[in-house]
Amino acid sequence: MNTGVRISQWLSDRLKQAEMLLSPSRYSCIACNGSYTKRGELPLCNTCSAAIPWILHTKCECCGRPESCGDCSRRKETFFVQNRSAVSYDPIMKEWLGIFKYRGHEKLRALLGKMLLHAYHMHHRQMGPSSPAEAYTELLTYVPLSERRLDERGFNQAQQLTEELSRLTGIPVIGLLERVRHTDKQSFKTRGDRLADLQGVFAINPTALSILQEMTARTTVRMYIIDDVYTTGSTLNECAKVITMELDVAVYGISWAR
Ligand SMILES: [Zn+2]
Ligand SMILES: [Zn+2]
């Protein structure tokens, strides 16, 4: 290479570098793959970010629904204190969850996990401040999948979201529940069928039980059950029932969507 060529090569490299420094960084939106320049709290473009149907106020104290709620008033016994969800389960959120759940998209896992923080913070705001005398220990757990479903999917989406929330809040995760019986897809069932179908589905893991028995003898425990979608509350209620039958803990639901 002669000197002239080397100099022009050097110049063009420097020019490219200068160009890169001057032009704003471009990021790729996790949800739609579109590129964007202004980085917000979530790794999304403006359009996707604006499309999130955050739940900002709640009407039903129990389940955190923004509208009036028949499910909670119909429920005969409620074993959880309250549930809070981050977003409304609209078609766009359904699509995002689908990408995460069926294609195991890693980045969406982090996104949905971060969105869960909104539900967790709402829980705290709406529970009010607790006095030092009411000190408690927080623990996270998740709605388990059946072996069959776990084999099909390869991972439990609720468990993954729980781990993300744990990473962000520092609250430990305990694998407390097991699914002892497989149930068919709940979403296709009537309310009555769902309730009957869920009886005896969950059990407490014996090792986790003994850890928690020891813990609850010393301190008050707030147990959060994490799930991706809250529908009627029957799954959360059944999980809470199994837990509160054996343990002196207050159970709360935190779900990504409802
Ligand atoms: Zn986007
Ligand atoms: Zn409700």
Short mmCIF file of C-alpha atoms in Angstrom, two decimals, chain A:
data_model
loop_
_atom_site.label_atom_id
_atom_site.label_comp_id
_atom_site.label_asym_id
_atom_site.label_seq_id
_atom_site.Cartn_x
_atom_site.Cartn_y
_atom_site.Cartn_z
CA MET A 1 0.00 0.00 0.00
CA ASN A 2 1.48 3.40 -0.90
CA THR A 3 1.50 6.31 1.51
CA GLY A 4 -1.34 8.15 -0.27
CA VAL A 5 -3.70 5.18 0.00
CA ARG A 6 -2.75 4.65 3.66
CA ILE A 7 -3.49 8.29 4.51
CA SER A 8 -6.85 8.29 2.76
CA GLN A 9 -7.77 5.01 4.51
CA TRP A 10 -6.74 6.52 7.85
CA LEU A 11 -8.80 9.65 7.10
CA SER A 12 -11.88 7.73 6.16
CA ASP A 13 -11.64 5.59 9.34
CA ARG A 14 -11.35 8.73 11.49
CA LEU A 15 -14.32 10.27 9.67
CA LYS A 16 -16.43 7.18 10.36
CA GLN A 17 -15.49 7.32 14.02
CA ALA A 18 -16.40 11.00 14.24
CA GLU A 19 -19.71 10.27 12.54
CA MET A 20 -20.51 7.55 15.05
CA LEU A 21 -19.71 9.87 17.94
CA LEU A 22 -21.85 12.66 16.57
CA SER A 23 -24.93 10.67 15.55
CA PRO A 24 -27.24 9.63 18.43
CA SER A 25 -27.01 5.98 19.48
CA ARG A 26 -29.67 3.78 18.05
CA TYR A 27 -31.32 1.04 20.03
CA SER A 28 -33.49 -1.78 18.87
CA CYS A 29 -36.97 -2.02 20.42
CA ILE A 30 -37.44 -5.31 22.24
CA ALA A 31 -41.08 -5.61 21.29
CA CYS A 32 -41.22 -4.55 17.62
CA ASN A 33 -37.53 -4.55 16.58
CA GLY A 34 -37.88 -0.98 15.36
CA SER A 35 -34.96 1.33 16.08
CA TYR A 36 -35.16 4.31 18.43
CA THR A 37 -32.77 6.86 19.82
CA LYS A 38 -34.12 8.15 23.11
CA ARG A 39 -33.65 5.60 25.82
CA GLY A 40 -36.42 5.46 28.44
CA GLU A 41 -36.88 3.31 31.51
CA LEU A 42 -37.88 0.33 29.38
CA PRO A 43 -36.00 -0.85 26.28
CA LEU A 44 -38.85 0.12 23.94
CA CYS A 45 -39.49 2.54 21.10
CA ASN A 46 -41.88 5.43 21.77
CA THR A 47 -44.80 3.73 20.05
CA CYS A 48 -44.49 0.49 22.02
CA SER A 49 -43.82 2.36 25.21
CA ALA A 50 -46.96 4.47 24.76
CA ALA A 51 -49.03 1.37 24.00
CA ILE A 52 -48.59 -0.15 27.47
CA PRO A 53 -51.98 -0.09 29.26
CA TRP A 54 -50.60 0.52 32.76
CA ILE A 55 -53.11 0.10 35.56
CA LEU A 56 -52.84 3.42 37.38
CA HIS A 57 -55.81 3.31 39.70
CA THR A 58 -57.75 0.47 41.22
CA LYS A 59 -61.41 0.18 41.95
CA CYS A 60 -61.56 -3.26 43.51
CA GLU A 61 -59.41 -3.15 46.67
CA CYS A 62 -59.09 -6.91 46.63
CA CYS A 63 -57.92 -7.77 43.13
CA GLY A 64 -56.74 -4.37 41.92
CA ARG A 65 -59.11 -4.18 38.97
CA PRO A 66 -59.58 -0.69 37.58
CA GLU A 67 -63.31 -1.32 37.00
CA SER A 68 -65.99 -2.60 39.35
CA CYS A 69 -65.56 -6.26 40.01
CA GLY A 70 -68.01 -9.16 40.12
CA ASP A 71 -65.40 -11.88 40.64
CA CYS A 72 -64.37 -10.73 44.09
CA SER A 73 -67.89 -10.13 45.37
CA ARG A 74 -68.98 -13.59 44.15
CA ARG A 75 -66.05 -15.37 45.79
CA LYS A 76 -67.20 -17.12 48.97
CA GLU A 77 -63.87 -17.21 50.76
CA THR A 78 -60.78 -15.22 49.88
CA PHE A 79 -57.48 -16.52 51.21
CA PHE A 80 -55.22 -13.78 49.87
CA VAL A 81 -55.08 -10.21 51.16
CA GLN A 82 -54.95 -8.49 47.78
CA ASN A 83 -53.68 -8.77 44.26
CA ARG A 84 -52.10 -6.03 42.16
CA SER A 85 -51.38 -6.24 38.44
CA ALA A 86 -49.18 -4.00 36.33
CA VAL A 87 -51.15 -3.79 33.08
CA SER A 88 -54.49 -4.60 31.47
CA TYR A 89 -54.34 -7.75 29.38
CA ASP A 90 -55.15 -6.17 26.02
CA PRO A 91 -54.30 -7.66 22.57
CA ILE A 92 -50.85 -6.04 22.49
CA MET A 93 -49.93 -7.37 25.94
CA LYS A 94 -51.28 -10.76 24.87
CA GLU A 95 -48.91 -10.67 21.92
CA TRP A 96 -45.91 -9.74 24.11
CA LEU A 97 -46.68 -12.51 26.57
CA GLY A 98 -47.03 -14.95 23.68
CA ILE A 99 -43.57 -14.06 22.36
CA PHE A 100 -42.10 -14.61 25.81
CA LYS A 101 -44.10 -17.73 26.68
CA TYR A 102 -43.97 -19.70 23.47
CA ARG A 103 -40.72 -18.52 21.98
CA GLY A 104 -38.83 -18.04 25.21
CA HIS A 105 -37.62 -14.58 24.16
CA GLU A 106 -34.97 -13.71 26.80
CA LYS A 107 -35.21 -9.95 26.40
CA LEU A 108 -38.95 -9.98 26.83
CA ARG A 109 -38.50 -11.84 30.05
CA ALA A 110 -36.42 -8.95 31.38
CA LEU A 111 -38.94 -6.42 30.08
CA LEU A 112 -41.98 -8.11 31.62
CA GLY A 113 -40.04 -8.64 34.84
CA LYS A 114 -39.28 -4.95 35.01
CA MET A 115 -42.93 -4.12 34.33
CA LEU A 116 -43.90 -6.30 37.31
CA LEU A 117 -42.18 -3.73 39.53
CA HIS A 118 -45.10 -1.40 38.84
CA ALA A 119 -47.51 -3.91 40.43
CA TYR A 120 -45.17 -4.43 43.37
CA HIS A 121 -44.87 -0.69 44.00
CA MET A 122 -48.62 -0.26 43.69
CA HIS A 123 -49.05 -2.99 46.27
CA HIS A 124 -46.87 -1.06 48.71
CA ARG A 125 -48.49 2.28 48.04
CA GLN A 126 -51.94 0.87 48.59
CA MET A 127 -51.02 -1.13 51.69
CA GLY A 128 -49.95 2.10 53.41
CA PRO A 129 -46.80 2.54 55.51
CA SER A 130 -46.22 -0.05 58.19
CA SER A 131 -44.97 0.93 61.64
CA PRO A 132 -41.65 -0.54 62.87
CA ALA A 133 -43.65 -2.76 65.23
CA GLU A 134 -45.17 -4.39 62.18
CA ALA A 135 -41.81 -5.45 60.76
CA TYR A 136 -42.16 -8.27 58.29
CA THR A 137 -40.12 -10.39 55.94
CA GLU A 138 -41.06 -10.50 52.27
CA LEU A 139 -40.76 -13.61 50.15
CA LEU A 140 -41.61 -14.31 46.53
CA THR A 141 -43.04 -17.49 45.14
CA TYR A 142 -44.84 -18.43 41.92
CA VAL A 143 -47.72 -20.42 40.52
CA PRO A 144 -46.22 -23.78 39.52
CA LEU A 145 -46.70 -25.52 36.18
CA SER A 146 -47.54 -29.18 35.82
CA GLU A 147 -44.72 -31.52 34.75
CA ARG A 148 -46.45 -32.01 31.43
CA ARG A 149 -46.67 -28.30 30.70
CA LEU A 150 -43.10 -27.78 31.90
CA ASP A 151 -41.92 -30.46 29.47
CA GLU A 152 -43.82 -28.85 26.62
CA ARG A 153 -42.57 -25.33 27.25
CA GLY A 154 -39.21 -25.98 28.85
CA PHE A 155 -39.63 -23.29 31.48
CA ASN A 156 -42.19 -21.83 33.86
CA GLN A 157 -42.90 -18.25 32.79
CA ALA A 158 -44.21 -17.32 36.25
CA GLN A 159 -41.02 -18.60 37.86
CA GLN A 160 -38.87 -16.61 35.42
CA LEU A 161 -40.82 -13.41 36.12
CA THR A 162 -40.42 -14.09 39.84
CA GLU A 163 -36.67 -14.40 39.43
CA GLU A 164 -36.57 -11.11 37.51
CA LEU A 165 -38.56 -9.37 40.25
CA SER A 166 -36.27 -10.87 42.86
CA ARG A 167 -33.22 -9.55 41.02
CA LEU A 168 -34.75 -6.06 40.95
CA THR A 169 -36.05 -5.94 44.53
CA GLY A 170 -33.61 -8.20 46.37
CA ILE A 171 -36.50 -10.23 47.81
CA PRO A 172 -35.67 -13.94 47.94
CA VAL A 173 -37.62 -16.55 45.97
CA ILE A 174 -38.84 -19.75 47.56
CA GLY A 175 -40.25 -22.61 45.47
CA LEU A 176 -43.17 -23.21 47.77
CA LEU A 177 -45.88 -24.79 45.66
CA GLU A 178 -46.07 -27.89 43.53
CA ARG A 179 -48.73 -28.86 41.08
CA VAL A 180 -49.74 -32.37 41.99
CA ARG A 181 -52.32 -32.75 39.27
CA HIS A 182 -52.40 -31.59 35.65
CA THR A 183 -55.35 -29.44 34.59
CA ASP A 184 -56.43 -28.56 31.09
CA LYS A 185 -56.25 -24.98 29.89
CA GLN A 186 -58.17 -22.85 32.41
CA SER A 187 -58.95 -20.10 29.94
CA PHE A 188 -61.50 -22.20 28.08
CA LYS A 189 -63.55 -23.01 31.16
CA THR A 190 -66.51 -21.53 32.92
CA ARG A 191 -66.00 -20.09 36.37
CA GLY A 192 -67.69 -23.04 38.11
CA ASP A 193 -65.61 -25.58 36.18
CA ARG A 194 -62.42 -23.69 37.01
CA LEU A 195 -63.14 -23.72 40.72
CA ALA A 196 -64.00 -27.43 40.82
CA ASP A 197 -61.05 -28.24 38.62
CA LEU A 198 -58.50 -26.49 40.81
CA GLN A 199 -59.32 -28.37 44.00
CA GLY A 200 -56.40 -30.47 45.13
CA VAL A 201 -54.16 -29.25 42.30
CA PHE A 202 -51.55 -27.55 44.49
CA ALA A 203 -49.51 -28.79 47.41
CA ILE A 204 -46.70 -27.32 49.51
CA ASN A 205 -43.19 -28.57 48.99
CA PRO A 206 -42.21 -30.29 52.29
CA THR A 207 -38.70 -28.79 52.44
CA ALA A 208 -40.00 -25.26 51.85
CA LEU A 209 -42.71 -25.90 54.42
CA SER A 210 -40.25 -26.69 57.19
CA ILE A 211 -38.09 -23.67 56.32
CA LEU A 212 -41.14 -21.44 56.51
CA GLN A 213 -42.45 -22.98 59.71
CA GLU A 214 -39.20 -22.05 61.36
CA MET A 215 -39.26 -18.60 59.83
CA THR A 216 -42.86 -17.80 60.79
CA ALA A 217 -42.09 -18.73 64.40
CA ARG A 218 -39.62 -15.83 64.47
CA THR A 219 -41.07 -13.20 62.13
CA THR A 220 -44.15 -12.07 60.23
CA VAL A 221 -44.00 -13.22 56.63
CA ARG A 222 -45.55 -11.57 53.58
CA MET A 223 -45.70 -14.10 50.79
CA TYR A 224 -46.16 -12.80 47.25
CA ILE A 225 -47.44 -15.24 44.67
CA ILE A 226 -46.31 -14.16 41.22
CA ASP A 227 -48.16 -15.06 38.05
CA ASP A 228 -48.18 -13.78 34.50
CA VAL A 229 -51.93 -13.24 34.15
CA TYR A 230 -54.65 -12.85 36.77
CA THR A 231 -58.02 -13.82 35.33
CA THR A 232 -60.71 -14.45 37.94
CA GLY A 233 -58.41 -14.97 40.91
CA SER A 234 -59.34 -18.64 41.31
CA THR A 235 -55.78 -19.87 40.80
CA LEU A 236 -54.33 -17.34 43.22
CA ASN A 237 -57.07 -18.12 45.73
CA GLU A 238 -56.46 -21.86 45.54
CA CYS A 239 -52.69 -21.33 45.99
CA ALA A 240 -53.34 -18.99 48.94
CA LYS A 241 -55.73 -21.49 50.47
CA VAL A 242 -53.16 -24.29 50.39
CA ILE A 243 -50.50 -22.00 51.88
CA THR A 244 -52.61 -20.48 54.65
CA MET A 245 -53.92 -23.90 55.69
CA GLU A 246 -50.39 -24.89 56.67
CA LEU A 247 -48.64 -21.63 57.41
CA ASP A 248 -49.26 -18.45 59.33
CA VAL A 249 -48.41 -16.05 56.50
CA ALA A 250 -50.26 -13.25 54.72
CA VAL A 251 -50.54 -14.04 51.00
CA TYR A 252 -50.57 -11.39 48.29
CA GLY A 253 -50.81 -11.70 44.53
CA ILE A 254 -48.55 -9.80 42.12
CA SER A 255 -49.28 -10.41 38.49
CA TRP A 256 -48.01 -8.86 35.30
CA ALA A 257 -51.39 -8.47 33.60
CA ARG A 258 -55.06 -8.82 34.34
#
